[in-house]
PDB file of C-alpha atoms and ligand atoms in Angstrom:
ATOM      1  CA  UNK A   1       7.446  15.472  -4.934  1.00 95.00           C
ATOM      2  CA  UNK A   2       5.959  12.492  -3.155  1.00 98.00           C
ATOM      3  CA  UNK A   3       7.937   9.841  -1.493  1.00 98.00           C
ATOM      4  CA  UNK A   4       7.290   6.811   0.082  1.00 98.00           C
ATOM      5  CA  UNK A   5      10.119   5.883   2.799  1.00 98.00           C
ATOM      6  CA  UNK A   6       9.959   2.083   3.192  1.00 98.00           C
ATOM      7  CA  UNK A   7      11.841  -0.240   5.648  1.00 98.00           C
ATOM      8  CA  UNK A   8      12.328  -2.377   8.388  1.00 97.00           C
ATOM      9  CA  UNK A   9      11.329  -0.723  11.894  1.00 97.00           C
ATOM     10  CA  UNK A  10      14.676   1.160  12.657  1.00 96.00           C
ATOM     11  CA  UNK A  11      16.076   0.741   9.253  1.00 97.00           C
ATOM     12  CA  UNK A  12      16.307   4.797   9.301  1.00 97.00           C
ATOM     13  CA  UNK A  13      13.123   6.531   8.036  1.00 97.00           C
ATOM     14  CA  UNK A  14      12.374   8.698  10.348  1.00 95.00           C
ATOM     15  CA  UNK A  15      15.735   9.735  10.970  1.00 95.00           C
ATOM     16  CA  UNK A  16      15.844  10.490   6.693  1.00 98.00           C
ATOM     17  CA  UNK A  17      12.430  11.512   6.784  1.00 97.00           C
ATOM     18  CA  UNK A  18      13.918  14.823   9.257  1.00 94.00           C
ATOM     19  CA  UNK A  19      16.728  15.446   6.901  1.00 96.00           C
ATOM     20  CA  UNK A  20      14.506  15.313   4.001  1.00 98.00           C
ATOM     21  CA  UNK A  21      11.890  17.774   5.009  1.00 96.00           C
ATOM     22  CA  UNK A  22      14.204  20.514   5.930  1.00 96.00           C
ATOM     23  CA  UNK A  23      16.093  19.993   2.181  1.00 97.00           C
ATOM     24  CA  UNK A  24      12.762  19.349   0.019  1.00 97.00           C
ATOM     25  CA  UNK A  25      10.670  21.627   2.075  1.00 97.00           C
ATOM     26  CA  UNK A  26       8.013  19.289   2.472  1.00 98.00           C
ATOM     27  CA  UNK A  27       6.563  17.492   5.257  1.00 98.00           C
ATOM     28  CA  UNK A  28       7.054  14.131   6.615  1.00 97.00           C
ATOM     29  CA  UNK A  29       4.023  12.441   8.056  1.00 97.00           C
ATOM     30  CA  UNK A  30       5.038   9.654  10.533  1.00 97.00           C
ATOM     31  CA  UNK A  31       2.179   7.344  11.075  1.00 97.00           C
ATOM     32  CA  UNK A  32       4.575   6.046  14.090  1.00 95.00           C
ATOM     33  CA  UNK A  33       4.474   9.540  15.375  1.00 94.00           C
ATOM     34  CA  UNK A  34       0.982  10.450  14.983  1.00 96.00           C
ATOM     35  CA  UNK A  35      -0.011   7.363  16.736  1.00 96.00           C
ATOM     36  CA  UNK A  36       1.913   7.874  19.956  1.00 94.00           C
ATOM     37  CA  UNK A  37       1.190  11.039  19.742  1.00 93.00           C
ATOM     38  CA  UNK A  38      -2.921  10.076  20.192  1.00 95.00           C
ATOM     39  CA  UNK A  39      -1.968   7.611  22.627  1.00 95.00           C
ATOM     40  CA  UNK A  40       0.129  10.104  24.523  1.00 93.00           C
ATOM     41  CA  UNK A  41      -2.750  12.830  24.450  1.00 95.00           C
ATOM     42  CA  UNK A  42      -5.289   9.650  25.660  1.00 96.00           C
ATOM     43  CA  UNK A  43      -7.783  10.241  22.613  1.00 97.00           C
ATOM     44  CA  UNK A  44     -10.542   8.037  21.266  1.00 96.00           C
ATOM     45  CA  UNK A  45      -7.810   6.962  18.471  1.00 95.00           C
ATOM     46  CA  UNK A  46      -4.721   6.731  20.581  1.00 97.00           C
ATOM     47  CA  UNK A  47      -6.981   4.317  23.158  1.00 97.00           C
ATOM     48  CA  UNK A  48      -7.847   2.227  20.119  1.00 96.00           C
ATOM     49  CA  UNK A  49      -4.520   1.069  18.720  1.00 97.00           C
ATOM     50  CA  UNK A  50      -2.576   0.540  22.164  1.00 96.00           C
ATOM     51  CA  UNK A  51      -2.437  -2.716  22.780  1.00 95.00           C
ATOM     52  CA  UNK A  52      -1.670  -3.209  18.615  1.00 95.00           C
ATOM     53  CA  UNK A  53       1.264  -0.498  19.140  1.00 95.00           C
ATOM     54  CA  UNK A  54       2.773  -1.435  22.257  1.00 94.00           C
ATOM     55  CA  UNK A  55       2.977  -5.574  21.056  1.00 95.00           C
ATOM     56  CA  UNK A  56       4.582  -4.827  17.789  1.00 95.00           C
ATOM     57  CA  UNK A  57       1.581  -5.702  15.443  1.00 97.00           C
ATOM     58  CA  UNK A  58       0.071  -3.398  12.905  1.00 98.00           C
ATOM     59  CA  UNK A  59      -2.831  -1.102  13.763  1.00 97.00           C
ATOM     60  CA  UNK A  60      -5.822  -1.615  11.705  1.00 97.00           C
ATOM     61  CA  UNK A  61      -5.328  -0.287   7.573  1.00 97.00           C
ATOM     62  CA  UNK A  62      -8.814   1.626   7.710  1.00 96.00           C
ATOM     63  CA  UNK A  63      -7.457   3.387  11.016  1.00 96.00           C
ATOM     64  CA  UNK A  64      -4.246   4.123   9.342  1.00 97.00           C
ATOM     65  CA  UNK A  65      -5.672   5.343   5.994  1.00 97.00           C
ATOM     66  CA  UNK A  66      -8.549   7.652   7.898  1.00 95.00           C
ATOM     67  CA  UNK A  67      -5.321   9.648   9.480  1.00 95.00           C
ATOM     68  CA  UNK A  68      -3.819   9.693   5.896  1.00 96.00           C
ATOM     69  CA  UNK A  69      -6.494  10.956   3.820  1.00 96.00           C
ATOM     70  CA  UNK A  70      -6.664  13.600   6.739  1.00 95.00           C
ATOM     71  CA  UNK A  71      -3.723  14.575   6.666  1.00 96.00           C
ATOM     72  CA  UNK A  72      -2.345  14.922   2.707  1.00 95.00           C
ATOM     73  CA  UNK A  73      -5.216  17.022   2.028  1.00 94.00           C
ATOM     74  CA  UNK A  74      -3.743  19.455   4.568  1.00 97.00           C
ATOM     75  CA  UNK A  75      -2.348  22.814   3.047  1.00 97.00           C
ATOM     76  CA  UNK A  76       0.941  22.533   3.493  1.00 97.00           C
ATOM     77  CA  UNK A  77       1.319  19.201   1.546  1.00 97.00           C
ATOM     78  CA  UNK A  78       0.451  20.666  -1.723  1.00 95.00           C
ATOM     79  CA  UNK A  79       3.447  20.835  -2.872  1.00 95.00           C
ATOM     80  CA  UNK A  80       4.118  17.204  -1.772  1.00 97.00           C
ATOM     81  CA  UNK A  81       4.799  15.426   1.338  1.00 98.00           C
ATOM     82  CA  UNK A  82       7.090  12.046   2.435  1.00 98.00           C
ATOM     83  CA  UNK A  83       5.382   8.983   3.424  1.00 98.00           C
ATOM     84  CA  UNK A  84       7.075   7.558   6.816  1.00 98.00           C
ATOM     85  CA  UNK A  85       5.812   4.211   7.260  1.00 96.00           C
ATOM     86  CA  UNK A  86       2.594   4.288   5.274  1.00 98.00           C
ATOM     87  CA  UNK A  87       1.922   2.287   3.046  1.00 98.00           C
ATOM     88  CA  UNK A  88       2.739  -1.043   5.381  1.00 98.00           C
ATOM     89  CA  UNK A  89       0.720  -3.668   3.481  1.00 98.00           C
ATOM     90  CA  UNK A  90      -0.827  -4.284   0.100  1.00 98.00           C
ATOM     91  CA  UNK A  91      -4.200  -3.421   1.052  1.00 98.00           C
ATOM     92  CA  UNK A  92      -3.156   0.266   2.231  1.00 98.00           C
ATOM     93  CA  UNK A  93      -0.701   0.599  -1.046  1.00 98.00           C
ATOM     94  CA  UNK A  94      -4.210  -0.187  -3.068  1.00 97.00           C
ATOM     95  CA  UNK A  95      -6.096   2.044  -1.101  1.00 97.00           C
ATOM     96  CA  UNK A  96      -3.638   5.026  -1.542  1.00 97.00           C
ATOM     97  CA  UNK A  97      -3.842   3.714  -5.290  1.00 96.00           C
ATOM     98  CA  UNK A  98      -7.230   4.690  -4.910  1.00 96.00           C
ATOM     99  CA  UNK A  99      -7.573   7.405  -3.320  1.00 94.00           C
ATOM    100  CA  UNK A 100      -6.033   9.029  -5.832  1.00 93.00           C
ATOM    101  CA  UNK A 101      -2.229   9.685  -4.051  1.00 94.00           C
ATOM    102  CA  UNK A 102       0.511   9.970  -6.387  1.00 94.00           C
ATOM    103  CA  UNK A 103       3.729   8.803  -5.418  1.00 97.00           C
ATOM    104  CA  UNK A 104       7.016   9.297  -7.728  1.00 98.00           C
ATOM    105  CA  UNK A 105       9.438   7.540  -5.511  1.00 98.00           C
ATOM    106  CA  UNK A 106       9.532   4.709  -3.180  1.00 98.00           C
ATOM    107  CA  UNK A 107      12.691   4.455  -1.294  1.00 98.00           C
ATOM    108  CA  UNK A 108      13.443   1.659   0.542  1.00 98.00           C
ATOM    109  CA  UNK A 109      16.508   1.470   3.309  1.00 98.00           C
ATOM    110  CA  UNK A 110      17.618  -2.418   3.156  1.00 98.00           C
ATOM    111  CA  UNK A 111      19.186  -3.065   6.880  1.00 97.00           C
ATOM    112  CA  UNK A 112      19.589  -6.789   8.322  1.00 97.00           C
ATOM    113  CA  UNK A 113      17.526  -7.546  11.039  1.00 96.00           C
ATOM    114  CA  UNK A 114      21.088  -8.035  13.224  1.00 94.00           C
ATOM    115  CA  UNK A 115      21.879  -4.631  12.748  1.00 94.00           C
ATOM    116  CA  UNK A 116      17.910  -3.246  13.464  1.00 95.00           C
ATOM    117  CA  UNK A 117      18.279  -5.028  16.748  1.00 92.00           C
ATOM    118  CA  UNK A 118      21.297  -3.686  17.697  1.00 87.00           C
ATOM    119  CA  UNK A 119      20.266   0.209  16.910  1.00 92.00           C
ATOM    120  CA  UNK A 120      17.271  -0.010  18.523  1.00 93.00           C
ATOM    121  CA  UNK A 121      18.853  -0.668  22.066  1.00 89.00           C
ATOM    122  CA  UNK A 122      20.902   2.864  21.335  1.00 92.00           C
ATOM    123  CA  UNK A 123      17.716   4.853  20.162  1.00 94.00           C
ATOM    124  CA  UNK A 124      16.555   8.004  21.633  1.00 95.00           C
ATOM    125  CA  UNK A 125      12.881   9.246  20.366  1.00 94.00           C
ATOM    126  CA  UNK A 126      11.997  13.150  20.864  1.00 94.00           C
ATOM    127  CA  UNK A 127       8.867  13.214  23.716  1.00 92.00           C
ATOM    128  CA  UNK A 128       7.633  16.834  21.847  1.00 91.00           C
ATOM    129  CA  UNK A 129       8.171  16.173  18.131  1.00 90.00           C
ATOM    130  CA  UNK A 130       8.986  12.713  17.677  1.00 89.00           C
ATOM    131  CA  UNK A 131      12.784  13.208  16.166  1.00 91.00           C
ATOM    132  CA  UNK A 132      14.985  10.383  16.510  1.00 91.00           C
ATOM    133  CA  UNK A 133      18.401   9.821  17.790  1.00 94.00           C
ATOM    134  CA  UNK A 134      20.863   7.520  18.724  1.00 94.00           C
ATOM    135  CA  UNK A 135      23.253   7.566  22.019  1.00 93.00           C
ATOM    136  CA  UNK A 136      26.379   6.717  19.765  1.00 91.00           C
ATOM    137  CA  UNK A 137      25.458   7.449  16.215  1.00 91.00           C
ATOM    138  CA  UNK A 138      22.931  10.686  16.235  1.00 93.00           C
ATOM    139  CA  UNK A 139      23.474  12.334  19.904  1.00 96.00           C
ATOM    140  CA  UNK A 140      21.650  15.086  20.916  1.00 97.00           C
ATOM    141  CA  UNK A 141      23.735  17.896  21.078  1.00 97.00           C
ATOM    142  CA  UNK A 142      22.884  18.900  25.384  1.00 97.00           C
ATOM    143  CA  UNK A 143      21.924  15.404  26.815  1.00 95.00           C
ATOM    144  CA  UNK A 144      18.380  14.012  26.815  1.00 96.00           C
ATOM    145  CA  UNK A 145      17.070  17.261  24.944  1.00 97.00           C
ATOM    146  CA  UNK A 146      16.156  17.166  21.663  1.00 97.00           C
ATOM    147  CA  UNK A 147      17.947  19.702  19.063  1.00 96.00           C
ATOM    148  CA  UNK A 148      14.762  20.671  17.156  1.00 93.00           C
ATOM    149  CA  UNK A 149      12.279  21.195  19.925  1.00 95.00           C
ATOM    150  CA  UNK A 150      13.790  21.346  23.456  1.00 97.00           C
ATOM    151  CA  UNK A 151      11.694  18.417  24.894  1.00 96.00           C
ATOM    152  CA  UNK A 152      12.873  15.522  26.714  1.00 97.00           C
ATOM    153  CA  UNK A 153      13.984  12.564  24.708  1.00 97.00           C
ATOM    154  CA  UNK A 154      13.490   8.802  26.108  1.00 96.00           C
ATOM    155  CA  UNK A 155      13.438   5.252  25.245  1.00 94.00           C
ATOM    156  CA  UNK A 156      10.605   4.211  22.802  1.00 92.00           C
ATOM    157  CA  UNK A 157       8.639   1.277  24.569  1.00 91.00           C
ATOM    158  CA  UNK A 158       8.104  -0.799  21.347  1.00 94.00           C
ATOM    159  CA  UNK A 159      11.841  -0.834  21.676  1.00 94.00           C
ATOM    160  CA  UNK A 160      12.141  -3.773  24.327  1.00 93.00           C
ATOM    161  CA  UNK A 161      14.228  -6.680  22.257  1.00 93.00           C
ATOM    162  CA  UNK A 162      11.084  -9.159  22.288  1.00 93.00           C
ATOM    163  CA  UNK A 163       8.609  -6.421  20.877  1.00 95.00           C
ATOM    164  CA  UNK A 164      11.546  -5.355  18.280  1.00 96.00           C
ATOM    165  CA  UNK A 165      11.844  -9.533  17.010  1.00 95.00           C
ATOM    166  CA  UNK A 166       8.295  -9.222  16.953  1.00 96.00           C
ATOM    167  CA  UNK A 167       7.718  -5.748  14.736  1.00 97.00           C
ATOM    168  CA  UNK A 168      10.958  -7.692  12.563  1.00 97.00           C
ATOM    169  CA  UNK A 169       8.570 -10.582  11.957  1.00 97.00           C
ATOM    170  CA  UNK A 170       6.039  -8.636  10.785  1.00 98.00           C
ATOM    171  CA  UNK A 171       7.721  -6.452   8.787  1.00 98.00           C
ATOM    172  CA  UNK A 172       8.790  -9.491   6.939  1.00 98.00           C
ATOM    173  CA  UNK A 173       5.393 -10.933   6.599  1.00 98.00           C
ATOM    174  CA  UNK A 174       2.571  -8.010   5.693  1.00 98.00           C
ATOM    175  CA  UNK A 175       5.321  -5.445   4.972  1.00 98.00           C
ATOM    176  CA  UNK A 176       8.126  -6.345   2.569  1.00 97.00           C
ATOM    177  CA  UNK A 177       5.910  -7.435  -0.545  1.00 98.00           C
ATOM    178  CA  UNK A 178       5.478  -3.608  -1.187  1.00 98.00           C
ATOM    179  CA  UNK A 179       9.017  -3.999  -2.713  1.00 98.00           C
ATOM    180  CA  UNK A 180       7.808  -5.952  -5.473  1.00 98.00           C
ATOM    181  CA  UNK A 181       4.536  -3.592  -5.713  1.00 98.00           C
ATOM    182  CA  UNK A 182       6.356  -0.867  -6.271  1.00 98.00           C
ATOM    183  CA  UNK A 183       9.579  -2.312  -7.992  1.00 98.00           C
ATOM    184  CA  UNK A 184       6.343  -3.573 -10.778  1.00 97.00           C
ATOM    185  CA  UNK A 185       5.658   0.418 -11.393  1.00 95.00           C
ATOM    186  CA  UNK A 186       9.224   1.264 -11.487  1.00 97.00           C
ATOM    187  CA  UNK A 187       9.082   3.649  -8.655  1.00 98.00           C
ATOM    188  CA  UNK A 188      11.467   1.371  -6.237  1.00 98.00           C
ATOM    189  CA  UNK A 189      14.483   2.888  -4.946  1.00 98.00           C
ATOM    190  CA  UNK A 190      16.873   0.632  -2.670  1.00 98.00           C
ATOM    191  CA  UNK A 191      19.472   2.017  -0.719  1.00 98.00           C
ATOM    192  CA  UNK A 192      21.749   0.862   1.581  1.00 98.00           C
ATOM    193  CA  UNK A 193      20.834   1.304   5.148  1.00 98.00           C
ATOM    194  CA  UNK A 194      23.750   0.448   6.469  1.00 97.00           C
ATOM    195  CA  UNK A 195      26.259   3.270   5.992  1.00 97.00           C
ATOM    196  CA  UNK A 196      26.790   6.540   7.825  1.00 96.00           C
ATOM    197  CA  UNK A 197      23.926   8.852   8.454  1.00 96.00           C
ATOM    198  CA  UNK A 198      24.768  11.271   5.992  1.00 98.00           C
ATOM    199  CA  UNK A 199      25.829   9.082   3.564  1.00 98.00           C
ATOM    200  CA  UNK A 200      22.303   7.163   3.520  1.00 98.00           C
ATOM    201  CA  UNK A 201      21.362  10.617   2.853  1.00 98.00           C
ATOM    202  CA  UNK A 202      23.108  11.153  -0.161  1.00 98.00           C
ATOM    203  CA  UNK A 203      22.104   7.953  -1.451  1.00 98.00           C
ATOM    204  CA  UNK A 204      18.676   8.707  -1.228  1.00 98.00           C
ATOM    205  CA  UNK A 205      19.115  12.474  -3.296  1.00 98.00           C
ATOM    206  CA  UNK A 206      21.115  10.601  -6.179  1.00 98.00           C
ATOM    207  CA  UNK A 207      17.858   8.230  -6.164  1.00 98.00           C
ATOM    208  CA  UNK A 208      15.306  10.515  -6.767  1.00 98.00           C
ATOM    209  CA  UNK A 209      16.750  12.671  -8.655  1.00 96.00           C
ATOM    210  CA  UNK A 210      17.450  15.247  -6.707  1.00 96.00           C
ATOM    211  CA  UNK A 211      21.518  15.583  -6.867  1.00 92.00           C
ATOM    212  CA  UNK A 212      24.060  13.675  -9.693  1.00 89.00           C
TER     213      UNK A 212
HETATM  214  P1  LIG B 301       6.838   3.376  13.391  1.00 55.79           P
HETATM  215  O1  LIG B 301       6.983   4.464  14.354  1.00 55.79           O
HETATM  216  O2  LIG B 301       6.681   3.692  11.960  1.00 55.79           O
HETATM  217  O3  LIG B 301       8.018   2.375  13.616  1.00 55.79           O
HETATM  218  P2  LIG B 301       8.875   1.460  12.617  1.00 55.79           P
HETATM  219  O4  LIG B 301       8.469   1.332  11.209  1.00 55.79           O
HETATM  220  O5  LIG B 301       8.947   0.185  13.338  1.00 55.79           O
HETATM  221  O6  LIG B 301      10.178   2.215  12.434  1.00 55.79           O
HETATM  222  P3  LIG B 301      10.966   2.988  13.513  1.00 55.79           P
HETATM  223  O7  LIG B 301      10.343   4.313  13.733  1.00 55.79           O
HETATM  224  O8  LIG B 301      11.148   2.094  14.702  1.00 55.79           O
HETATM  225  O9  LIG B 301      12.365   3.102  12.800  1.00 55.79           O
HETATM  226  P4  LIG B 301      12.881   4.111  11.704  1.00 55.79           P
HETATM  227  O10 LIG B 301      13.032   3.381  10.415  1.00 55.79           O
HETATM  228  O11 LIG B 301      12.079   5.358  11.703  1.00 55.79           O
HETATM  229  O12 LIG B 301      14.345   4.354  12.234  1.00 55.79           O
HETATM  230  P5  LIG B 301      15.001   5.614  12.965  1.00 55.79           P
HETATM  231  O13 LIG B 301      15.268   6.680  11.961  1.00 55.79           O
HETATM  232  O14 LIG B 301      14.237   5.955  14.183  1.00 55.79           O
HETATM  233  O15 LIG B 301       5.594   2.470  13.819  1.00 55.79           O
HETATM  234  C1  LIG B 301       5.407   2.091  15.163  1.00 55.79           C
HETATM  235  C2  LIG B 301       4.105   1.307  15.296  1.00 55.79           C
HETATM  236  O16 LIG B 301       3.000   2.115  14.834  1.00 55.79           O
HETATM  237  C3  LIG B 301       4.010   0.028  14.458  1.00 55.79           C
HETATM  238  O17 LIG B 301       4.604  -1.064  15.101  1.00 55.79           O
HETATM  239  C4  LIG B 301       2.485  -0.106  14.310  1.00 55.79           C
HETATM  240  O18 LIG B 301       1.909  -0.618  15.487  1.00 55.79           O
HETATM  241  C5  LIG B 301       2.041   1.343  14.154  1.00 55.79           C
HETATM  242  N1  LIG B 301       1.991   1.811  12.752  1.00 55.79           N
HETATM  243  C6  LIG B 301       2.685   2.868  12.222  1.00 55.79           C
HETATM  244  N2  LIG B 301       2.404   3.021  10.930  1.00 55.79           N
HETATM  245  C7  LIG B 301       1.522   2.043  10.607  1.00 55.79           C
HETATM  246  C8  LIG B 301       0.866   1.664   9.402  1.00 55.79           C
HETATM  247  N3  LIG B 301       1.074   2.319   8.244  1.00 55.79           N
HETATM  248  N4  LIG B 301       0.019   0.608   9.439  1.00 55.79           N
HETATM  249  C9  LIG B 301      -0.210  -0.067  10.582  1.00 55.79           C
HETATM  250  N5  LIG B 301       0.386   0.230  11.761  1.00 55.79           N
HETATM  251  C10 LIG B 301       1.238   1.272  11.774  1.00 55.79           C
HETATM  252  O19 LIG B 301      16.416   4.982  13.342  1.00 55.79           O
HETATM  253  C11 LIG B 301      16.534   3.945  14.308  1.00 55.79           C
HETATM  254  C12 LIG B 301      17.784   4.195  15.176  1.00 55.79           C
HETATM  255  O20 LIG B 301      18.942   4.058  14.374  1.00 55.79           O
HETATM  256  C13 LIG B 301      17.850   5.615  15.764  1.00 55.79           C
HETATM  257  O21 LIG B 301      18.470   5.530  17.010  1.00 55.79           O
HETATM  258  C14 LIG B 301      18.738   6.377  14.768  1.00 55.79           C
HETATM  259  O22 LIG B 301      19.423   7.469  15.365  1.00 55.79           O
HETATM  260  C15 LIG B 301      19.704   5.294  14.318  1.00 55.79           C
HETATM  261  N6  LIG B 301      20.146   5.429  12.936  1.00 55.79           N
HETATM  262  C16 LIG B 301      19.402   5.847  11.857  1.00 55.79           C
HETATM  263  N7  LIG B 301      20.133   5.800  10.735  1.00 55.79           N
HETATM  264  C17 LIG B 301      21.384   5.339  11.105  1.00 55.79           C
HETATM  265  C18 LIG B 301      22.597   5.071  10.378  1.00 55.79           C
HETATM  266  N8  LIG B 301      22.668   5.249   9.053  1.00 55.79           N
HETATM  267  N9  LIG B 301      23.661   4.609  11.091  1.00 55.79           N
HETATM  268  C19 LIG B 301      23.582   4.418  12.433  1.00 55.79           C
HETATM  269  N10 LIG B 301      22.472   4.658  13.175  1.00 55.79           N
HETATM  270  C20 LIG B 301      21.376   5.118  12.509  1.00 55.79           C
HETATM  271 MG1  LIG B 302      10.361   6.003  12.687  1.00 55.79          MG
END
């Protein structure tokens, strides 16, 4: 099965994206996570889309779609993979089009932009794997460690209220028009963000199919 998560920035995707992999066994691929991950190891890529990461803006599509087509070709996505924050315009939904990627679901969390603000300020992000927490609603279970890998868990720096409004905007304006892409194919899935964890969870099974 592939999916597509969809959403606001902190609407919940990586946070279903975790709890998804370990019941689908498949993998998640986090274009969020891969990028700080290149800018945390200081290579060639991870130098390039900086300044775009740390303002709030999108990183170049080609970039974005280069790490992609990398990385679904990968053995371990054969027997499908989950899409966490990729596509993020038209032009990189065409180009998956293209490319040949086949998506059965597209689920999109729906979250106001009130609410995004006010989880981001409580948000924890995994330095090792990238997992994602929150100091009231997801704690870690020993302080500032991270349950799945033991690494230190901090603040994200795209976090800062200004650079959130700013990831909001854009969302709104290059991102958001993927709902009526997809919603044309009938692949569209909305759920409602704004529920507890686990229950956002459930949603999402019912949606694709996977529980009644
Ligand atoms: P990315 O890392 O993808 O960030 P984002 O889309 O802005 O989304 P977030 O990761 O901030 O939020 P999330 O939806 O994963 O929420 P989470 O589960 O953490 O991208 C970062 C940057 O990379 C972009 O700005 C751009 O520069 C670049 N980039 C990445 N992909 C790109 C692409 N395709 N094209 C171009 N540029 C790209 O949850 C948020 C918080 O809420 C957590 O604290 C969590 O514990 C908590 N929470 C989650 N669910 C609930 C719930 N139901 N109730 C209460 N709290 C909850
Ligand atoms: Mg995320």
């Amino acid at each position: 099965m592939n999916l597509i998560l969809l959403g606001a920035p902190g609407a919940g995707k990586g946070t279903q994206a975790e709890m998804l992999l370990e019941r689908l066994h498949i993998p998640s691929i986090s274009t969020g996570n891969m990028l700080r991950e290149a800018m945390k190891n200081g290579t060639d890529l991870g130098k390039q889309v900086k300044s775009c990461m740390d303002s709030g803006a999108l990183v170049p599509d080609q970039l974005v779609l280069g790490i992609v087509a990398e990385r679904t070709q990968q053995p371990d996505c054969a027997n499908g993979f989950i899409l966490d924050g990729v596509p993020r315009t038209l032009a990189q939904a065409e180009a998956l089009d293209k490319m040949g990627v086949r998506i059965d679901h597209v689920v999109s969390i729906e979250l106001s932009d009130e609410e995004v603000e006010s989880r981001m300020t409580g948000r924890r992000v995994c330095t090792g794997c990238g997992a994602s927490y929150h100091i009231v609603a997801n704690p870690t279970k020993v302080e500032g460690v991270c349950d799945l890998c033991g690494s230190p868990v901090t603040t994200r720096k795209d976090d800062a209220p200004e650079t959130v409004r700013n990831r909001l905007a854009v969302y709104h304006a290059s991102t958001e028009v993927l709902k009526d892409y997809y919603k044309s194919t009938g692949k569209l899935r909305v759920i409602n963000g704004k529920q507890p964890i686990e229950d956002v969870f459930q949603d999402i099974l019912r949606a694709i199919g996977v529980e009644k």
